[in-house]
Coordinates of C-alpha atoms and ligand atoms in Angstrom, one line a residue:
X1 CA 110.8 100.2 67.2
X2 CA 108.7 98.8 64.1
X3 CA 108.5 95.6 66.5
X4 CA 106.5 96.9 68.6
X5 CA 103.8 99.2 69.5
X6 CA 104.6 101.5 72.2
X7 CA 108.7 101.8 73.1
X8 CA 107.3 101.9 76.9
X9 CA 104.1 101.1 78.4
X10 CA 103.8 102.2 82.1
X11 CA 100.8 100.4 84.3
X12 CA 99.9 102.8 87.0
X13 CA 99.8 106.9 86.7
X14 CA 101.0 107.4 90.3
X15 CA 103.7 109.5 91.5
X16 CA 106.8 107.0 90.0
X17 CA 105.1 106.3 86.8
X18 CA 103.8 109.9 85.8
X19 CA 107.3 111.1 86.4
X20 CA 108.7 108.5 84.3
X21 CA 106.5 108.3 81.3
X22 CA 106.4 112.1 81.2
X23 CA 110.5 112.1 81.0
X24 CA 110.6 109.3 78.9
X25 CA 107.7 110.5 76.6
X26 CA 109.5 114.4 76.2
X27 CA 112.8 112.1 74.9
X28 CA 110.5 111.5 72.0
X29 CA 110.0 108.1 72.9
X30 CA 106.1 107.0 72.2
X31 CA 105.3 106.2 75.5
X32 CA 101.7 104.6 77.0
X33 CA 100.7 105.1 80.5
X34 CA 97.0 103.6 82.0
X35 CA 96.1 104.4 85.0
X36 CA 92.2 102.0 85.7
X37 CA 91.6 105.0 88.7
X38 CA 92.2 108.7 88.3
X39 CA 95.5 109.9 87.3
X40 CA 97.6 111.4 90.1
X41 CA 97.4 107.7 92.7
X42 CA 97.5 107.0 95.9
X43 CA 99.4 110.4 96.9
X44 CA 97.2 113.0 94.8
X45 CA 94.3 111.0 94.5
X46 CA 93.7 109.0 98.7
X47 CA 96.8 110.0 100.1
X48 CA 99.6 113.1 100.5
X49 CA 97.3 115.8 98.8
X50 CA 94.0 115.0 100.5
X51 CA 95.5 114.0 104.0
X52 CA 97.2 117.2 104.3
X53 CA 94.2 119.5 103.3
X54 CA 92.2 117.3 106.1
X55 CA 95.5 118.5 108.7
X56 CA 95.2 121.6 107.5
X57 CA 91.8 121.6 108.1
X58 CA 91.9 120.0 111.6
X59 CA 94.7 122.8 112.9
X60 CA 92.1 125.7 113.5
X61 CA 90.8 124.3 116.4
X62 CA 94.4 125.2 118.2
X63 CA 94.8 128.0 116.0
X64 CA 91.2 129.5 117.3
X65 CA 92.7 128.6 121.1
X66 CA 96.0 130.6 120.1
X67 CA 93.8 133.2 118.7
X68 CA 92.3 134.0 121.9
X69 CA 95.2 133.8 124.0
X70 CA 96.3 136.9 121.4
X71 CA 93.6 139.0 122.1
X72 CA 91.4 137.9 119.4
X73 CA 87.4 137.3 120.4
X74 CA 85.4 134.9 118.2
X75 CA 82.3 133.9 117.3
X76 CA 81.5 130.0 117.7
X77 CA 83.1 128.3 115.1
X78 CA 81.8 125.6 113.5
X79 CA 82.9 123.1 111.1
X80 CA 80.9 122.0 108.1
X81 CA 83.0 118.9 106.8
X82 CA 80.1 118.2 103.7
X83 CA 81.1 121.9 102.7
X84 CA 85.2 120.8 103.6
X85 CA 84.8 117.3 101.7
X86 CA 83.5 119.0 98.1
X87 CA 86.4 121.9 98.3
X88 CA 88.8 119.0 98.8
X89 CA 87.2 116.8 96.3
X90 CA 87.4 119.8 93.4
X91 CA 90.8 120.8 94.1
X92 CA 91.7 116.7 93.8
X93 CA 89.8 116.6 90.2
X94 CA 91.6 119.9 89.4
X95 CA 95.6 118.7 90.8
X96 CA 94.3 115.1 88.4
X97 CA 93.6 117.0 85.6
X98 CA 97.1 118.9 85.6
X99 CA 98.8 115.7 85.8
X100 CA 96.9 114.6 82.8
X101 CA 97.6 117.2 80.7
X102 CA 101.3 117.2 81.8
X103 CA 101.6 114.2 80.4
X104 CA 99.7 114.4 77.3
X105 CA 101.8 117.9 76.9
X106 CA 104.6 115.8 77.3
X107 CA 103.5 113.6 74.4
X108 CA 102.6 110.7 76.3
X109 CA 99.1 108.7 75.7
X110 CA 96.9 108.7 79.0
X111 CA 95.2 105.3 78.9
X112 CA 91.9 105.1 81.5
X113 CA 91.6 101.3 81.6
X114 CA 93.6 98.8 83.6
X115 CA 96.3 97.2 81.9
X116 CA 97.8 93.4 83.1
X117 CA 101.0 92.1 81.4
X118 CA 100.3 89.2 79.3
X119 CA 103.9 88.2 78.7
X120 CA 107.5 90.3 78.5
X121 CA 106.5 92.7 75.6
X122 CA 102.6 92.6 75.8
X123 CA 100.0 94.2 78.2
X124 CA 96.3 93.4 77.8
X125 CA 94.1 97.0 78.0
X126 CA 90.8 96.3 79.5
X127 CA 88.0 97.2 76.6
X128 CA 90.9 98.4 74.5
X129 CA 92.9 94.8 73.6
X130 CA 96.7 94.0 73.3
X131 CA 99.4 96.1 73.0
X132 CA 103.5 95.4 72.8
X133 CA 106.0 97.7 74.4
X134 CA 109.7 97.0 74.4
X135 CA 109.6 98.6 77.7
X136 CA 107.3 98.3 80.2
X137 CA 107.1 99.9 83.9
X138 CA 105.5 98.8 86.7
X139 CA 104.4 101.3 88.8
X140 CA 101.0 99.9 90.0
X141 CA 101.9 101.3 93.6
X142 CA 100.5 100.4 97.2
X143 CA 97.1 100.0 98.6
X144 CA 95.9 99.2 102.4
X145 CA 96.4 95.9 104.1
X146 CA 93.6 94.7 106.2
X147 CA 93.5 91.6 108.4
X148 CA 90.5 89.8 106.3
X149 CA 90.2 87.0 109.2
X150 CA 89.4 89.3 111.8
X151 CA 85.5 88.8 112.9
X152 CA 83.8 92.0 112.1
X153 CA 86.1 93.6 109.6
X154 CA 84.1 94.2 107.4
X155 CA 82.5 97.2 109.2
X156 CA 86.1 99.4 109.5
X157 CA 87.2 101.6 107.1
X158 CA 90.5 101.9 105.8
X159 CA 92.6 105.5 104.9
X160 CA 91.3 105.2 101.1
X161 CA 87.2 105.9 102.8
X162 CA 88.3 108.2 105.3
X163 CA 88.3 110.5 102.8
X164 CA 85.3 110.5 101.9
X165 CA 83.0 109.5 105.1
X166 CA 79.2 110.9 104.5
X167 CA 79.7 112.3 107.9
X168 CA 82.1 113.3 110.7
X169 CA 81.7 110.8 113.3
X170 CA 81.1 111.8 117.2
X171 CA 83.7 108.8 118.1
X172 CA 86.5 106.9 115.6
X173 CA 89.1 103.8 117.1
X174 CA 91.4 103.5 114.8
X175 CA 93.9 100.4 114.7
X176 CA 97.7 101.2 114.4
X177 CA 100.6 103.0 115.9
X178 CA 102.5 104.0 112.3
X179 CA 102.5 106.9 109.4
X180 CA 98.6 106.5 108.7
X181 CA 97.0 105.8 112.3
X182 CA 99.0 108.9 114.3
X183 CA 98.4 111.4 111.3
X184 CA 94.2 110.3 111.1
X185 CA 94.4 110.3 114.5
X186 CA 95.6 114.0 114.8
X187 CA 93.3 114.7 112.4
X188 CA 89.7 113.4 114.0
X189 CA 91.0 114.6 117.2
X190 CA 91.4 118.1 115.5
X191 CA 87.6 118.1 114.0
X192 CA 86.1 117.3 117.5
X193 CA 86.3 113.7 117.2
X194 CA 86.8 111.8 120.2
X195 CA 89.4 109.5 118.9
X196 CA 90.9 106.4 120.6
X197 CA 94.1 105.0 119.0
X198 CA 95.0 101.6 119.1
X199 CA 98.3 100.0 118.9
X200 CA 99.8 96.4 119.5
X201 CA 103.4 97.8 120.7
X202 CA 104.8 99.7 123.7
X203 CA 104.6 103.0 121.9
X204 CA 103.8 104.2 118.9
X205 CA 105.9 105.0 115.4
X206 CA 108.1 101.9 115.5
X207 CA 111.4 102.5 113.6
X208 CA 111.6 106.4 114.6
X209 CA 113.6 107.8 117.1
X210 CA 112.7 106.1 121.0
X211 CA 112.5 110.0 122.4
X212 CA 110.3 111.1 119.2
X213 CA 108.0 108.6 120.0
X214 CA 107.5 109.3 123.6
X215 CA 107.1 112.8 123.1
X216 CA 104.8 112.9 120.5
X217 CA 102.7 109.9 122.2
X218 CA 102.9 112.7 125.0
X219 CA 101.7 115.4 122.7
X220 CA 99.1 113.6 121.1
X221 CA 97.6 112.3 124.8
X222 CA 97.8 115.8 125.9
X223 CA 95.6 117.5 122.7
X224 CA 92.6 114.7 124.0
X225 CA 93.7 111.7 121.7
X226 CA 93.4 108.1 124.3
X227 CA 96.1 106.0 123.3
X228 CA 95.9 102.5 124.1
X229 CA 99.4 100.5 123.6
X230 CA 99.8 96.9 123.8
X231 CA 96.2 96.7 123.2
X232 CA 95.0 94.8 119.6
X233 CA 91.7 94.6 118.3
X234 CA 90.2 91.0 118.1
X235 CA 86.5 91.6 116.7
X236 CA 84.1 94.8 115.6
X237 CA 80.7 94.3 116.0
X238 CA 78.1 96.3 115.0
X239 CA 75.2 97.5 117.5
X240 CA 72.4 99.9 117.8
X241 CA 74.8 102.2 119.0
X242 CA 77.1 101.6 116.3
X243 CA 80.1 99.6 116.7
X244 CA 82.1 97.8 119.6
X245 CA 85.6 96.9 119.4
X246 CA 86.8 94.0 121.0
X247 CA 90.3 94.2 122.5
X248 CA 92.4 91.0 123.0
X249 CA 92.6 92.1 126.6
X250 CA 88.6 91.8 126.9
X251 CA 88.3 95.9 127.0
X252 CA 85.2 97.4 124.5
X253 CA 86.1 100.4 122.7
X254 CA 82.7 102.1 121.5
X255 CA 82.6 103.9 118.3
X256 CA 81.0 105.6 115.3
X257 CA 83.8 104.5 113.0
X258 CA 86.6 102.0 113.8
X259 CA 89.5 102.8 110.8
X260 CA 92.5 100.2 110.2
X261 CA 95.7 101.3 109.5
X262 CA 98.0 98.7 109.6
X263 CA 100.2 98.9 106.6
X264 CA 100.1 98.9 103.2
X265 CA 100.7 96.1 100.8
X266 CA 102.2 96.1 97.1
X267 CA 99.3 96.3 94.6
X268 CA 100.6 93.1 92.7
X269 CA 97.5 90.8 92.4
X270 CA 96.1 90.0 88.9
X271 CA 98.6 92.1 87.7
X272 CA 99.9 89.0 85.5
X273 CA 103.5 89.5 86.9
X274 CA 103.6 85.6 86.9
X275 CA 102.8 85.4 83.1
X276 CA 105.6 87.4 82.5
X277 CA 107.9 85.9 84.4
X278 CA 109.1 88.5 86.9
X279 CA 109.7 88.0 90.6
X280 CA 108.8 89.3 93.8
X281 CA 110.2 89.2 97.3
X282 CA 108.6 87.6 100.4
X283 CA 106.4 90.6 100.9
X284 CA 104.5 90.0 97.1
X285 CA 106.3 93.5 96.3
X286 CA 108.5 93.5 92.9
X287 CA 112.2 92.4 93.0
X288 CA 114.1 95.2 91.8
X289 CA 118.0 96.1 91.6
X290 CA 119.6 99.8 92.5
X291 CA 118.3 100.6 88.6
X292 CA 114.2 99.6 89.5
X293 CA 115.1 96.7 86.6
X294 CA 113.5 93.2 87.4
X295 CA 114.6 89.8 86.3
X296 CA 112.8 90.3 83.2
X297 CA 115.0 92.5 80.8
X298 CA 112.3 94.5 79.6
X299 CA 110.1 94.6 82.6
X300 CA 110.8 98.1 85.3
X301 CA 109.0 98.9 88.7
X302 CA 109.7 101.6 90.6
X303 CA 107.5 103.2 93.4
X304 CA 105.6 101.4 96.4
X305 CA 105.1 98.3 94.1
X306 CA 108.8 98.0 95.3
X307 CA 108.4 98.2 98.6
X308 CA 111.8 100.3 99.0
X309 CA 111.2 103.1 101.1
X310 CA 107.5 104.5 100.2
X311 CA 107.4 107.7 100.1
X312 CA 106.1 110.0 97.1
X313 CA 108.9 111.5 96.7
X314 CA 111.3 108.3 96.5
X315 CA 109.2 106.7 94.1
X316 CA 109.8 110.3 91.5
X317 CA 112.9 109.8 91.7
X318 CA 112.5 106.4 90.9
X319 CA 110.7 106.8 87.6
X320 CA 113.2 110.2 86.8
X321 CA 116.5 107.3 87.3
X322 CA 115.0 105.1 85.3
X323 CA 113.5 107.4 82.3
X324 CA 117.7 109.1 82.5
X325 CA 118.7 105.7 82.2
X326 CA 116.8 103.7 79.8
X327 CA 115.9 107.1 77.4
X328 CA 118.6 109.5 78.2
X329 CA 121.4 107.5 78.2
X330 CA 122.5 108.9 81.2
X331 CA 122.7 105.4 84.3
X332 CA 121.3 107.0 86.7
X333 CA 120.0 104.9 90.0
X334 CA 118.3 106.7 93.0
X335 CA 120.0 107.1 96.5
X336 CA 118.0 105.6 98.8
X337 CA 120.7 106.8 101.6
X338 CA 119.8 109.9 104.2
X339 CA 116.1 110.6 103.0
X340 CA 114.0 112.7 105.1
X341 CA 110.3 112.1 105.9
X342 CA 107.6 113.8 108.2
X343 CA 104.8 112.6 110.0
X344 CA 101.9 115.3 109.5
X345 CA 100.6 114.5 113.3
X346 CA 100.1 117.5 116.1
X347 CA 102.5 118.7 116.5
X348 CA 104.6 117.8 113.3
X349 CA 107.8 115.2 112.8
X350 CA 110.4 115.4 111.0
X351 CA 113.1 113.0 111.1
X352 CA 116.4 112.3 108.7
X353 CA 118.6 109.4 109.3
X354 CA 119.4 107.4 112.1
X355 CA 117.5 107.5 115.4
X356 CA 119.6 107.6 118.6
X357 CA 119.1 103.6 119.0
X358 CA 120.0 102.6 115.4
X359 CA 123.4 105.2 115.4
X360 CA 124.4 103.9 118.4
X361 CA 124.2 100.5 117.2
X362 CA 125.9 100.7 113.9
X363 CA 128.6 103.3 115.1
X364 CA 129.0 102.6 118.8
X365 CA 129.8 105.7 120.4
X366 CA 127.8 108.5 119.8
X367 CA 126.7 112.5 121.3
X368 CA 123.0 113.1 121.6
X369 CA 121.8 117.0 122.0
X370 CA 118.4 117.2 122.8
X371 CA 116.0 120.3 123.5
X372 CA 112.5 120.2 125.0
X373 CA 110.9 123.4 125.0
X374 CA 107.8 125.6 124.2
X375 CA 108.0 127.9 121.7
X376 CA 107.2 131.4 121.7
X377 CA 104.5 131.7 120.5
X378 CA 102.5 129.1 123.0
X379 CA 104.6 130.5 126.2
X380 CA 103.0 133.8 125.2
X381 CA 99.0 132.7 126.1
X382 CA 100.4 129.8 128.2
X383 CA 99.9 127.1 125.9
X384 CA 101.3 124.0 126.7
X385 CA 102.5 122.4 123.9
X386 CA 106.2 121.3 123.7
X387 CA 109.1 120.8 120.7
X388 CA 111.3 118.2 120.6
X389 CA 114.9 118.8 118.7
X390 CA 117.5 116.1 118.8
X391 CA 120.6 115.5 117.5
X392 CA 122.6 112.4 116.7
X393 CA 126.2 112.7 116.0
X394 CA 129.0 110.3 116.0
X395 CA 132.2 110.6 118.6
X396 CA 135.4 111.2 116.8
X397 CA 134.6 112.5 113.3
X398 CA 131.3 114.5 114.6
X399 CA 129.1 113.6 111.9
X400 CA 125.4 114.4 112.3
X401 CA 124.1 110.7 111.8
X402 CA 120.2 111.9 112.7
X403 CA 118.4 114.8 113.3
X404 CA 114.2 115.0 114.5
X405 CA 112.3 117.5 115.4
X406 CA 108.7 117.6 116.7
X407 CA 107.6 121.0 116.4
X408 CA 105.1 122.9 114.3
X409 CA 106.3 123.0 110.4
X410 CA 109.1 120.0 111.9
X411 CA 108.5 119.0 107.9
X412 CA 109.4 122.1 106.7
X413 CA 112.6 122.5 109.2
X414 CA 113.9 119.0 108.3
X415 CA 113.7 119.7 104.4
X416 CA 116.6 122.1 105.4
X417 CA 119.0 119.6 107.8
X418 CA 118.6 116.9 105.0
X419 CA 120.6 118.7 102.7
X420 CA 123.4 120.0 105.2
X421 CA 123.5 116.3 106.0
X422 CA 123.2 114.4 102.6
X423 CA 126.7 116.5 102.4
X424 CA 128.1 115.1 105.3
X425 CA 127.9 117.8 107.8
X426 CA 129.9 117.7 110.9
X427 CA 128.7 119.3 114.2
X428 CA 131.3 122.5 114.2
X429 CA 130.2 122.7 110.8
X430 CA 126.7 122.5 111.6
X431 CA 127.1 125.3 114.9
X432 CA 129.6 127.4 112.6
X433 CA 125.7 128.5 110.8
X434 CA 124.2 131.6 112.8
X435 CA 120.8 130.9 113.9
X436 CA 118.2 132.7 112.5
X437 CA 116.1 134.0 115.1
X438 CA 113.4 134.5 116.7
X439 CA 112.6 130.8 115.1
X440 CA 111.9 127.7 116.5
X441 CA 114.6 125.9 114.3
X442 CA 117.5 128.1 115.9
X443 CA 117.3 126.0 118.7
X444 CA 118.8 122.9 116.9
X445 CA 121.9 125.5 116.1
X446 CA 122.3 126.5 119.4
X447 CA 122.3 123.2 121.1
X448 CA 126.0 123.0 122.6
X449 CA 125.3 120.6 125.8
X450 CA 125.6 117.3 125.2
X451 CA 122.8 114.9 126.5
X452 CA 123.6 112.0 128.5
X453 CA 120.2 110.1 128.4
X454 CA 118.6 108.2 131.7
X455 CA 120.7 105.3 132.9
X456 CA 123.6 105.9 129.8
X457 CA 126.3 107.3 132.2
X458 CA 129.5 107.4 130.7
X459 CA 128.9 104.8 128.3
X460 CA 127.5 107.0 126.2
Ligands
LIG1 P1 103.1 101.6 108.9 O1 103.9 100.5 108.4 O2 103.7 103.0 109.1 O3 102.5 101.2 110.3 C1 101.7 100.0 110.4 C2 101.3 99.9 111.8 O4 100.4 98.8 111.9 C3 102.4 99.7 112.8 O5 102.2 100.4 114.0 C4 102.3 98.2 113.0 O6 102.8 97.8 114.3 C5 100.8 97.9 113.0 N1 100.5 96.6 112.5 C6 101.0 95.9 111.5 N2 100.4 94.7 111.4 C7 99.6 94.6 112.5 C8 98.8 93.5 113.0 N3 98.7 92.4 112.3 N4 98.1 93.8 114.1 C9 98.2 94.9 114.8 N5 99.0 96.0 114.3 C10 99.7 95.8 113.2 O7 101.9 101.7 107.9 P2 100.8 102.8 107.6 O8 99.6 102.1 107.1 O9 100.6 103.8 108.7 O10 101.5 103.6 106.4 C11 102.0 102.8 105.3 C12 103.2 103.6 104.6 O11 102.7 104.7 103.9 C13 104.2 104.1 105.6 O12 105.1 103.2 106.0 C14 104.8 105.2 104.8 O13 105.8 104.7 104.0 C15 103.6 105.7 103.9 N6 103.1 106.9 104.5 C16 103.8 108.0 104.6 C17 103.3 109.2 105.1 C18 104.1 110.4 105.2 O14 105.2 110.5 104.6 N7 103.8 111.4 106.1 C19 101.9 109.3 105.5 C20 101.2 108.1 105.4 C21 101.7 106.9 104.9 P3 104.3 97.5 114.6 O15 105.0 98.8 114.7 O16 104.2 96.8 115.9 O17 104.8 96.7 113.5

């Protein structure tokens, strides 16, 4: 340890790198961790945290509807998003501040300076000089990926400002069909923004299940949102009336805002990864094995930097298998098998392992159960919005290969079938639980028909 300064140094206090220095640090190990923004990253700081207060935020307007529907009179309401945007940006400073302290608790020192790696042992502070670590994690994260070539680009937005917009626009366009453009999108359209979403494919969410997709394109065209599909955006420009969105196919979408969301890139540049030797993969994220270890023997990442699966949680557990491994003495490497994730659009998505299309082809044959309906609660005033439970289960040993739900708190149901099904759950197993009821979630309990979909026939 006398060799060297620190015995780890972690560059970036997001999600993956708090978790890790703090383990590491509480193993007694002097541990550094500098963080050039505020501490907490993308998912505290212009991502998770934020994003779901702005859901939150934007679900009154159906919950006022519901309200009325149950007998409830109100007053106008009105939303004051100057008043919304300071409550969200205290309780951001105040979830920052805890994950300082944690880790300064822990016993680690909170750096606020960006760090580069100068070689395999040595990072260069910015204001603060050179230090040596014989560890040192990279954990530098994500950060939006905008076509820079695009004429006009320079007048969108990406997530990272929609946070913190000076006003509510009266119209948005936003570019994208994924995680980031559906959620936003939800999200104007639930503040009173007429919201247009744009998307180059032939529907949107690319990767989830093909019924998911259609019904929460459904969902999301029936709450007001336009969705334009196989539509792209080939210039903005910027007019008295504020901006004008040129599609590829020669149609002008007018707007207040126009906000890109087309993916995120690993936050690599000037991050001296070349002086140090390590490598990255074809995307520019870091080349990492099932331990988050590069080429270089003393050189970690773990997180979005990685471009594994890139998701909060995923990148904790990350930094927690590598902290049990390299201070515990305890190999520990992070499943990346069977994790659940949700899409916070409205209504919700929650999806865990394979969609109908992917199961089908990596396992052949397989049962589908599948449940459109509306809940209670919206038959009740005659709303009109509908869930959406599937299941995916393979012929022969009836193992649940996928489950999704679109329904309100879809996240919260999911969280539940990930564990039955990270332990291998079989269908009789699955039908063997007694539903709880009245609940939504009983439905995907009670689902004994099987599905055949449109045009499968027997083949399925
Ligand atoms: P995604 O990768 O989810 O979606 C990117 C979208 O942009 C896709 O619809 C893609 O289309 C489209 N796209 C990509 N390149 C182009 C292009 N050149 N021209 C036109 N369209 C293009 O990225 P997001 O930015 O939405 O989110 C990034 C990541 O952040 C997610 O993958 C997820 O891991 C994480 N995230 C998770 C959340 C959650 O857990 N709830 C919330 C927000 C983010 P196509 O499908 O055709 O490729």
């Amino acid at each position: 340890m006398a060799d060297y300064d620190y015995d780890l140094f972690v560059i970036g206090a997001g999600s993956g790198g708090v978790r890790a220095a703090r383990l590491a640090a509480m193993s007694g190990a002097k541990v550094a961790v500098a963080e050039e923004d505020r501490v907490g990253g993308t998912c505290v700081i212009r991502g998770c945290v934020p994003k779901k207060f702005m859901v939150y935020a934007s679900e009154f307007t159906k919950t006022f509807e519901t309200a009325k529907g149950y007998g409830w009179d109100l007053g106008e309401a009105r939303f004051d998003w100057k008043r919304f945007l300071l409550a969200k940006d205290d309780e951001i400073a105040r979830l920052s501040g805890i994950y300082v302290r944690n880790l300064q608790n822990a016993g680690a020192e909170v750096v606020h300076a960006r760090a580069t790696l100068k070689d395999r042992h040595t990072v260069e502070v910015e204001g603060k000089g050179t230090f040596t670590a014989k560890k040192i994690l990279v954990s530098t994260g994500g950060r939006p990926w905008m076509p820079k070539d695009l004429p006009g680009i320079e007048h969108a937005i990406t997530s990272n400002e929609a946070f913190h917009l000076s006003e509510l626009p009266k119209r948005i366009v936003i570019a994208g069909g994924g995680y980031i453009a559906c959620e936003f999108a939800c999200i104007f359209n639930g503040l009173g923004v007429e919201t247009t979403l744009v998307h180059r494919g032939p529907n949107i969410l690319r990767g989830f299940d093909d019924d998911v997709r259609s019904h929460l394109a459904e969902e999301m065209s029936a709450s007001g949102i336009h969705i334009r599909l196989g539509a792209q955006i080939g210039k903005i420009e910027k007019t008295a009336d504020g901006l004008v969105s040129g599609c590829l196919d020669g149609h002008e979408l007018k707007s207040d805002v126009v906000m890109f969301a087309l993916g995120r890139e690993p936050y690599t540049e000037g991050l001296g990864l070349e002086s140090a030797g390590v490598e990255l993969t074809e995307t520019g994220a870091v080349k990492v094995d099932a331990y988050s270890r590069t080429n270089v023997p003393s050189i970690w990442a773990v997180g979005d930097v990685t471009d594994r699966i890139n998701l909060t949680p995923v990148a904790i557990r990350e930094g927690a298998a590598f902290a049990q491994t390299e201070f515990y003495e305890n190999s520990t490497s992070f499943d990346h098998e069977m994790v659940a994730s949700a899409v916070f659009t409205q209504p919700q998505m929650g999806s865990v392992g394979l969609s109908e299309a992917d199961a089908r082809h990596k396992y052949g044959k397989v049962d589908i159960y599948l449940a459109k309906f509306r809940a209670m609660k919206e038959t009740f005033y005659g709303g009109a919005q509908r869930c959406l439970m599937k299941l995916v289960v393979e012929q022969g040993s009836e193992r649940i290969l996928g489950c999704h739900v679109v329904a309100p708190d879809g996240p919260e149901i999911i969280q539940m079938a990930a564990i039955a099904m990270k332990m291998g759950v079989t269908k009789p197993q699955w039908d063997a639980t007694c539903a709880v009821h009245p609940t939504l979630a009983e439905e995907l309990v009670t689902m004994r028909e099987k599905y055949t979909p449109p045009g499968l026939g027997q083949a399925a």
